[in-house]
Short mmCIF file of C-alpha atoms in Angstrom, two decimals:
data_model
loop_
_atom_site.label_atom_id
_atom_site.label_comp_id
_atom_site.label_asym_id
_atom_site.label_seq_id
_atom_site.Cartn_x
_atom_site.Cartn_y
_atom_site.Cartn_z
CA UNK A 1 -27.16 -73.44 -169.46
CA UNK A 2 -26.81 -69.75 -170.23
CA UNK A 3 -24.91 -69.03 -173.45
CA UNK A 4 -23.28 -65.65 -173.11
CA UNK A 5 -23.40 -63.41 -176.51
CA UNK A 6 -20.11 -61.78 -177.25
CA UNK A 7 -20.02 -58.12 -176.90
CA UNK A 8 -19.62 -55.85 -180.12
CA UNK A 9 -16.41 -53.67 -180.37
CA UNK A 10 -17.20 -50.00 -180.46
CA UNK A 11 -17.35 -48.36 -184.09
CA UNK A 12 -14.24 -47.06 -185.79
CA UNK A 13 -14.73 -43.53 -187.80
CA UNK A 14 -12.18 -43.66 -190.76
CA UNK A 15 -11.72 -40.11 -192.34
CA UNK A 16 -10.59 -39.10 -195.76
CA UNK A 17 -11.50 -42.22 -197.40
CA UNK A 18 -11.12 -41.63 -201.09
CA UNK A 19 -11.74 -45.12 -202.77
CA UNK A 20 -14.21 -47.36 -200.45
CA UNK A 21 -13.27 -50.38 -202.66
CA UNK A 22 -9.38 -50.20 -201.70
CA UNK A 23 -10.68 -49.86 -198.03
CA UNK A 24 -12.64 -53.01 -198.02
CA UNK A 25 -10.09 -54.97 -200.09
CA UNK A 26 -7.23 -54.06 -197.68
CA UNK A 27 -9.61 -55.03 -194.59
CA UNK A 28 -10.31 -58.34 -196.18
CA UNK A 29 -6.42 -59.24 -196.05
CA UNK A 30 -6.43 -58.54 -192.37
CA UNK A 31 -8.57 -61.59 -191.54
CA UNK A 32 -10.40 -59.49 -189.22
CA UNK A 33 -13.76 -61.22 -189.50
CA UNK A 34 -17.01 -59.91 -190.58
CA UNK A 35 -17.60 -56.20 -190.78
CA UNK A 36 -20.14 -53.46 -192.06
CA UNK A 37 -19.58 -49.88 -193.02
CA UNK A 38 -21.85 -46.75 -194.06
CA UNK A 39 -20.73 -43.56 -195.39
CA UNK A 40 -21.75 -40.83 -192.63
CA UNK A 41 -20.16 -37.86 -194.38
CA UNK A 42 -18.08 -37.15 -197.30
CA UNK A 43 -15.01 -39.28 -197.05
CA UNK A 44 -15.82 -40.42 -193.95
CA UNK A 45 -16.92 -43.96 -193.20
CA UNK A 46 -18.12 -45.53 -189.86
CA UNK A 47 -17.01 -49.16 -189.33
CA UNK A 48 -18.51 -51.89 -187.27
CA UNK A 49 -16.49 -54.67 -186.66
CA UNK A 50 -18.14 -58.30 -185.36
CA UNK A 51 -15.26 -59.38 -183.10
CA UNK A 52 -13.24 -57.54 -180.70
CA UNK A 53 -10.03 -59.35 -181.99
CA UNK A 54 -10.78 -57.87 -185.44
CA UNK A 55 -11.41 -54.52 -184.11
CA UNK A 56 -7.80 -54.55 -182.37
CA UNK A 57 -6.30 -55.90 -185.77
CA UNK A 58 -7.99 -52.88 -187.63
CA UNK A 59 -6.92 -50.51 -185.14
CA UNK A 60 -3.21 -51.64 -185.28
CA UNK A 61 -3.32 -51.61 -188.96
CA UNK A 62 -4.77 -48.29 -188.99
CA UNK A 63 -2.15 -46.49 -186.72
CA UNK A 64 0.70 -48.62 -188.59
CA UNK A 65 -0.23 -46.61 -191.76
CA UNK A 66 -1.01 -43.48 -190.12
CA UNK A 67 -4.44 -43.24 -191.04
CA UNK A 68 -6.67 -40.46 -189.38
CA UNK A 69 -9.43 -42.26 -187.44
CA UNK A 70 -11.21 -42.18 -184.09
CA UNK A 71 -12.99 -44.71 -181.89
CA UNK A 72 -13.97 -45.35 -178.51
CA UNK A 73 -12.76 -47.76 -175.57
CA UNK A 74 -14.03 -50.97 -175.40
CA UNK A 75 -16.42 -51.62 -172.61
CA UNK A 76 -14.67 -54.57 -171.29
CA UNK A 77 -11.33 -52.48 -171.18
CA UNK A 78 -13.02 -49.77 -169.06
CA UNK A 79 -12.19 -49.81 -165.01
CA UNK A 80 -14.83 -49.98 -162.87
CA UNK A 81 -14.84 -46.30 -161.40
CA UNK A 82 -16.40 -45.47 -157.87
CA UNK A 83 -16.62 -42.03 -156.09
CA UNK A 84 -15.18 -42.41 -152.70
CA UNK A 85 -16.57 -39.45 -150.07
CA UNK A 86 -15.07 -38.76 -146.72
CA UNK A 87 -11.71 -39.43 -146.92
CA UNK A 88 -9.32 -36.71 -146.27
CA UNK A 89 -7.16 -35.52 -148.98
CA UNK A 90 -3.76 -36.20 -147.36
CA UNK A 91 -4.43 -39.87 -146.73
CA UNK A 92 -2.09 -42.47 -147.68
CA UNK A 93 -3.38 -43.66 -151.12
CA UNK A 94 -1.17 -46.66 -151.24
CA UNK A 95 -2.14 -47.86 -147.83
CA UNK A 96 -5.89 -47.41 -148.80
CA UNK A 97 -5.27 -49.39 -151.87
CA UNK A 98 -3.77 -52.18 -150.15
CA UNK A 99 -6.66 -52.31 -147.63
CA UNK A 100 -9.07 -52.36 -150.44
CA UNK A 101 -7.18 -55.46 -151.69
CA UNK A 102 -7.46 -56.91 -148.37
CA UNK A 103 -11.17 -56.74 -148.85
CA UNK A 104 -11.05 -58.58 -152.35
CA UNK A 105 -10.93 -55.56 -154.47
CA UNK A 106 -8.45 -55.04 -157.36
CA UNK A 107 -7.80 -51.26 -157.42
CA UNK A 108 -5.93 -50.11 -160.32
CA UNK A 109 -5.73 -46.24 -159.33
CA UNK A 110 -6.97 -43.79 -156.81
CA UNK A 111 -7.17 -40.08 -157.89
CA UNK A 112 -7.97 -37.11 -155.47
CA UNK A 113 -10.20 -34.77 -156.54
CA UNK A 114 -9.96 -30.76 -156.47
CA UNK A 115 -12.59 -28.23 -156.65
CA UNK A 116 -12.59 -26.95 -160.60
CA UNK A 117 -12.57 -23.28 -159.26
CA UNK A 118 -10.50 -22.98 -156.26
CA UNK A 119 -8.24 -25.63 -156.65
CA UNK A 120 -8.29 -26.66 -153.31
CA UNK A 121 -8.48 -30.65 -152.36
CA UNK A 122 -11.76 -31.94 -151.44
CA UNK A 123 -12.68 -35.28 -149.38
CA UNK A 124 -13.35 -37.05 -152.91
CA UNK A 125 -11.32 -39.66 -154.51
CA UNK A 126 -11.81 -41.58 -157.93
CA UNK A 127 -11.48 -45.06 -157.56
CA UNK A 128 -10.81 -47.34 -160.83
CA UNK A 129 -11.26 -51.18 -160.07
CA UNK A 130 -10.49 -54.00 -162.50
CA UNK A 131 -13.49 -55.89 -163.49
CA UNK A 132 -14.73 -58.22 -160.80
CA UNK A 133 -18.14 -59.64 -159.67
CA UNK A 134 -17.47 -58.47 -156.31
CA UNK A 135 -17.00 -54.73 -157.53
CA UNK A 136 -21.18 -53.72 -156.94
CA UNK A 137 -20.51 -54.74 -153.12
CA UNK A 138 -18.32 -51.86 -152.83
CA UNK A 139 -21.39 -49.33 -152.48
CA UNK A 140 -22.20 -50.93 -149.19
CA UNK A 141 -18.91 -50.22 -147.71
CA UNK A 142 -19.02 -47.63 -145.07
CA UNK A 143 -15.80 -48.14 -143.41
CA UNK A 144 -12.33 -47.82 -144.68
CA UNK A 145 -9.21 -47.95 -142.07
CA UNK A 146 -11.29 -46.40 -139.28
CA UNK A 147 -12.85 -43.99 -141.45
CA UNK A 148 -16.63 -43.51 -142.32
CA UNK A 149 -16.97 -43.28 -146.19
CA UNK A 150 -19.49 -43.50 -148.70
CA UNK A 151 -19.21 -45.24 -152.15
CA UNK A 152 -21.56 -44.22 -155.05
CA UNK A 153 -21.37 -44.37 -159.04
CA UNK A 154 -19.89 -41.04 -160.58
CA UNK A 155 -22.41 -38.67 -161.90
CA UNK A 156 -23.05 -39.07 -165.57
CA UNK A 157 -21.50 -36.56 -168.13
CA UNK A 158 -24.26 -33.79 -168.95
CA UNK A 159 -22.15 -31.98 -171.65
CA UNK A 160 -20.61 -33.51 -174.89
CA UNK A 161 -16.89 -34.62 -174.55
CA UNK A 162 -14.36 -32.78 -176.89
CA UNK A 163 -10.90 -34.10 -177.98
CA UNK A 164 -8.22 -32.39 -176.85
CA UNK A 165 -5.63 -33.62 -179.96
CA UNK A 166 -8.17 -32.55 -182.85
CA UNK A 167 -10.66 -30.21 -181.00
CA UNK A 168 -13.72 -32.28 -182.55
CA UNK A 169 -16.69 -33.02 -180.46
CA UNK A 170 -18.02 -36.76 -179.57
CA UNK A 171 -14.62 -38.42 -178.67
CA UNK A 172 -11.61 -38.12 -176.48
CA UNK A 173 -7.94 -37.92 -177.47
CA UNK A 174 -7.16 -41.26 -176.17
CA UNK A 175 -8.69 -42.95 -178.79
CA UNK A 176 -8.04 -40.38 -181.53
CA UNK A 177 -5.46 -40.59 -184.45
CA UNK A 178 -6.58 -37.44 -186.54
CA UNK A 179 -4.28 -34.67 -187.00
CA UNK A 180 -3.45 -32.44 -184.20
CA UNK A 181 -5.06 -28.84 -184.18
CA UNK A 182 -4.40 -26.04 -181.68
CA UNK A 183 -6.94 -25.20 -179.36
CA UNK A 184 -5.77 -21.58 -179.60
CA UNK A 185 -4.68 -20.78 -183.26
CA UNK A 186 -6.46 -23.52 -185.20
CA UNK A 187 -2.81 -24.55 -186.24
CA UNK A 188 -2.09 -28.17 -187.12
CA UNK A 189 0.02 -28.66 -184.27
CA UNK A 190 -0.28 -29.56 -180.58
CA UNK A 191 -1.50 -27.04 -178.38
CA UNK A 192 1.61 -27.39 -176.13
CA UNK A 193 3.75 -26.29 -179.27
CA UNK A 194 1.92 -23.00 -180.03
CA UNK A 195 3.71 -19.86 -180.56
CA UNK A 196 0.55 -17.58 -181.07
CA UNK A 197 1.36 -14.16 -179.42
CA UNK A 198 -0.87 -13.49 -176.36
CA UNK A 199 -2.08 -10.21 -177.74
CA UNK A 200 -3.43 -12.01 -180.83
CA UNK A 201 -7.06 -13.16 -180.62
CA UNK A 202 -7.52 -16.95 -180.96
CA UNK A 203 -9.29 -18.73 -183.38
CA UNK A 204 -11.73 -21.51 -183.01
CA UNK A 205 -10.89 -24.34 -185.28
CA UNK A 206 -14.75 -25.53 -185.44
CA UNK A 207 -16.69 -22.48 -186.10
CA UNK A 208 -13.52 -20.02 -186.99
CA UNK A 209 -14.81 -17.54 -184.05
CA UNK A 210 -12.60 -15.55 -182.15
CA UNK A 211 -12.26 -17.68 -179.03
CA UNK A 212 -10.40 -21.15 -178.10
CA UNK A 213 -11.78 -24.32 -179.30
CA UNK A 214 -12.67 -25.38 -175.97
CA UNK A 215 -15.10 -22.35 -175.38
CA UNK A 216 -18.50 -23.69 -174.22
CA UNK A 217 -20.12 -21.06 -175.75
CA UNK A 218 -18.94 -21.94 -179.25
CA UNK A 219 -21.82 -22.03 -181.62
CA UNK A 220 -20.72 -25.48 -182.79
CA UNK A 221 -20.65 -26.70 -179.32
CA UNK A 222 -24.23 -25.39 -178.44
CA UNK A 223 -25.71 -26.97 -181.88
CA UNK A 224 -24.16 -30.35 -180.91
CA UNK A 225 -25.02 -30.32 -177.27
CA UNK A 226 -28.60 -29.19 -178.12
CA UNK A 227 -29.22 -32.38 -180.49
CA UNK A 228 -27.44 -34.57 -177.74
CA UNK A 229 -29.74 -33.51 -175.14
CA UNK A 230 -32.69 -32.94 -176.98
CA UNK A 231 -34.61 -35.40 -174.78
CA UNK A 232 -32.93 -34.69 -171.60
CA UNK A 233 -33.42 -32.17 -169.06
CA UNK A 234 -30.19 -30.09 -168.25
CA UNK A 235 -30.02 -27.51 -165.45
CA UNK A 236 -29.66 -24.20 -167.07
CA UNK A 237 -26.31 -22.36 -166.63
CA UNK A 238 -24.87 -19.33 -168.13
CA UNK A 239 -21.91 -20.01 -170.60
CA UNK A 240 -18.33 -18.58 -169.23
CA UNK A 241 -16.47 -15.78 -171.14
CA UNK A 242 -13.80 -16.80 -173.42
CA UNK A 243 -10.28 -17.02 -170.98
CA UNK A 244 -12.37 -17.90 -167.66
CA UNK A 245 -13.08 -20.75 -165.89
CA UNK A 246 -16.64 -22.34 -165.95
CA UNK A 247 -18.61 -23.16 -163.13
CA UNK A 248 -18.64 -26.49 -161.15
CA UNK A 249 -21.44 -28.54 -163.11
CA UNK A 250 -23.07 -30.00 -159.98
CA UNK A 251 -23.58 -26.09 -158.55
CA UNK A 252 -23.78 -23.67 -161.72
CA UNK A 253 -26.81 -21.24 -161.03
CA UNK A 254 -28.54 -19.16 -163.37
CA UNK A 255 -27.28 -15.62 -163.81
CA UNK A 256 -28.69 -12.72 -161.90
CA UNK A 257 -31.89 -11.47 -163.55
CA UNK A 258 -31.69 -7.86 -165.13
CA UNK A 259 -33.60 -5.83 -167.35
CA UNK A 260 -33.01 -5.90 -170.98
CA UNK A 261 -33.52 -2.82 -173.16
CA UNK A 262 -36.23 -3.51 -175.52
CA UNK A 263 -34.17 -2.14 -178.38
CA UNK A 264 -31.29 -4.34 -177.99
CA UNK A 265 -33.45 -7.71 -177.56
CA UNK A 266 -32.85 -10.01 -180.52
CA UNK A 267 -37.01 -10.52 -180.74
CA UNK A 268 -36.50 -11.86 -184.31
CA UNK A 269 -34.38 -14.73 -183.12
CA UNK A 270 -36.65 -15.38 -180.17
CA UNK A 271 -39.85 -14.97 -182.17
CA UNK A 272 -38.58 -17.59 -184.87
CA UNK A 273 -37.44 -20.34 -182.03
CA UNK A 274 -40.50 -19.96 -179.86
CA UNK A 275 -43.57 -19.42 -181.75
CA UNK A 276 -46.19 -22.05 -182.30
CA UNK A 277 -43.99 -24.41 -180.40
CA UNK A 278 -45.63 -27.19 -178.43
CA UNK A 279 -44.76 -28.06 -174.73
CA UNK A 280 -44.43 -31.60 -173.64
CA UNK A 281 -44.70 -32.99 -170.21
CA UNK A 282 -44.13 -36.47 -169.16
CA UNK A 283 -47.57 -36.79 -167.50
CA UNK A 284 -49.72 -34.62 -170.34
CA UNK A 285 -49.89 -34.75 -173.95
CA UNK A 286 -48.31 -31.80 -176.00
CA UNK A 287 -50.12 -28.39 -175.62
CA UNK A 288 -49.40 -24.88 -177.02
CA UNK A 289 -48.54 -22.05 -174.62
CA UNK A 290 -51.16 -18.97 -175.00
CA UNK A 291 -50.02 -16.68 -172.19
CA UNK A 292 -47.19 -16.36 -169.81
CA UNK A 293 -43.81 -18.04 -170.49
CA UNK A 294 -42.82 -21.98 -170.24
CA UNK A 295 -41.06 -22.91 -167.26
CA UNK A 296 -37.77 -25.15 -166.83
CA UNK A 297 -36.56 -24.17 -170.56
CA UNK A 298 -33.33 -22.90 -171.25
CA UNK A 299 -34.80 -19.85 -172.69
CA UNK A 300 -37.29 -19.45 -169.97
CA UNK A 301 -35.23 -16.69 -167.68
CA UNK A 302 -34.55 -14.74 -170.77
CA UNK A 303 -38.40 -14.97 -171.99
CA UNK A 304 -39.31 -13.81 -168.52
CA UNK A 305 -37.21 -10.78 -168.71
CA UNK A 306 -38.83 -9.76 -172.10
CA UNK A 307 -42.36 -10.71 -170.96
CA UNK A 308 -42.15 -8.32 -167.84
CA UNK A 309 -40.10 -5.65 -169.67
CA UNK A 310 -42.85 -3.16 -169.37
CA UNK A 311 -44.11 -3.84 -165.78
CA UNK A 312 -44.99 -0.34 -164.17
CA UNK A 313 -42.44 1.27 -161.96
CA UNK A 314 -43.05 3.72 -159.08
CA UNK A 315 -43.25 7.32 -160.17
CA UNK A 316 -42.78 8.66 -156.88
CA UNK A 317 -39.96 8.66 -154.55
CA UNK A 318 -42.20 7.36 -151.70
CA UNK A 319 -42.44 3.69 -153.37
CA UNK A 320 -39.78 1.31 -153.75
CA UNK A 321 -39.90 -1.88 -155.92
CA UNK A 322 -37.50 -4.80 -155.08
CA UNK A 323 -38.08 -7.65 -157.68
CA UNK A 324 -36.03 -10.73 -157.79
CA UNK A 325 -37.26 -13.43 -160.50
CA UNK A 326 -41.35 -13.56 -160.42
CA UNK A 327 -41.30 -12.18 -156.98
CA UNK A 328 -42.08 -8.36 -156.43
CA UNK A 329 -41.90 -6.41 -153.23
CA UNK A 330 -43.30 -2.80 -153.05
CA UNK A 331 -42.27 -0.68 -150.14
CA UNK A 332 -43.94 2.61 -149.31
CA UNK A 333 -43.15 5.61 -146.96
CA UNK A 334 -45.02 8.59 -145.85
CA UNK A 335 -45.70 10.98 -143.01
CA UNK A 336 -48.90 9.19 -142.16
CA UNK A 337 -50.44 5.62 -142.34
CA UNK A 338 -52.82 6.82 -144.71
CA UNK A 339 -50.53 8.30 -147.10
CA UNK A 340 -48.48 4.98 -146.89
CA UNK A 341 -51.51 3.22 -147.60
CA UNK A 342 -52.86 5.21 -150.83
CA UNK A 343 -49.50 5.08 -152.45
CA UNK A 344 -49.49 1.47 -152.22
CA UNK A 345 -53.12 0.94 -153.40
CA UNK A 346 -52.43 3.22 -156.20
CA UNK A 347 -49.50 1.32 -157.62
CA UNK A 348 -51.28 -1.91 -157.06
CA UNK A 349 -54.01 -0.64 -159.43
CA UNK A 350 -51.41 -0.22 -161.94
CA UNK A 351 -50.05 -3.56 -161.53
CA UNK A 352 -53.61 -4.96 -161.97
CA UNK A 353 -54.03 -3.11 -165.19
CA UNK A 354 -50.94 -4.49 -166.29
CA UNK A 355 -51.92 -8.17 -165.13
CA UNK A 356 -55.25 -7.88 -167.03
CA UNK A 357 -53.47 -6.61 -170.49
CA UNK A 358 -50.97 -9.66 -170.08
CA UNK A 359 -53.58 -12.10 -169.22
CA UNK A 360 -51.20 -12.94 -165.69
CA UNK A 361 -52.36 -12.78 -161.87
CA UNK A 362 -51.04 -12.18 -158.63
CA UNK A 363 -50.81 -14.99 -156.15
CA UNK A 364 -52.89 -13.81 -153.28
CA UNK A 365 -51.81 -16.61 -150.96
CA UNK A 366 -48.40 -14.83 -150.81
CA UNK A 367 -49.83 -11.38 -151.07
#
């Protein structure tokens, strides 16, 4: 006979704790079961409850006394979310949910998905189901009301979440009871009640920079994201400028490569962050990169631009160089075939000198 272990509730982060003894005494009067606490920052305490019932009692108590805290959703309360592909955006959602009920599922809601940039409807729906042992069987469902569909789990989030109430990172507004802060002006009010003039620059409540608090290029967001993904591989993508829309997370592409003037490049920062750093691989031990630039890192495109900044350029109008990333094509023109060949040969010799200087080599299989 298997004995199921009771699931632990999520932690509660309580802010502005001035007297830890008073907090402990108040918790003991709630009859909320066992608990543990740890101070994670000055006046910020992380509280772990042993029982879900005790967790709910503490949350109700904190809300009643208007305490500032944030927490997370209980796992057993989370809906079973599925992505449904192949349904037309104009389909009758209520009818589709009734068909799913006939198949033994318990749908909560079915949400249509729009493209993040164009806002046009997509043949995608988010389907939330009540917890049921039958739920995993939906992945084998291929037809729904004569339509061919594909059910799959949603893609995991690759960016750290941000609360749209207090503008801090790591939790969502649905489970936040902290003081509301404006995303535009740092004021202690909800964003929808902001009266900031349009010609006044925004102020970030996290770094005090002149950008909205939800700007993905915020230094605080980058710092936290770097820590959260230190052991993950995230596709490189450029940060959108303040006030512009971000690209689709699943289809973001690197920015176009272009030359960077040497005097404008932040060499001191690059040197400090990249010198004498070991490279790690899933199939080999760490090593030190002594030539070229590392591939697959976030800095790789920028490092490549610096590394190839002084690559030879044609000194004659008879030669044209077309470069995309690490692929280079040289075009030559002349009155005779011999002139064309000579121009190409002379330029290739310059490239070969540059290769020897920086310990690189051309791929002869592609040349």
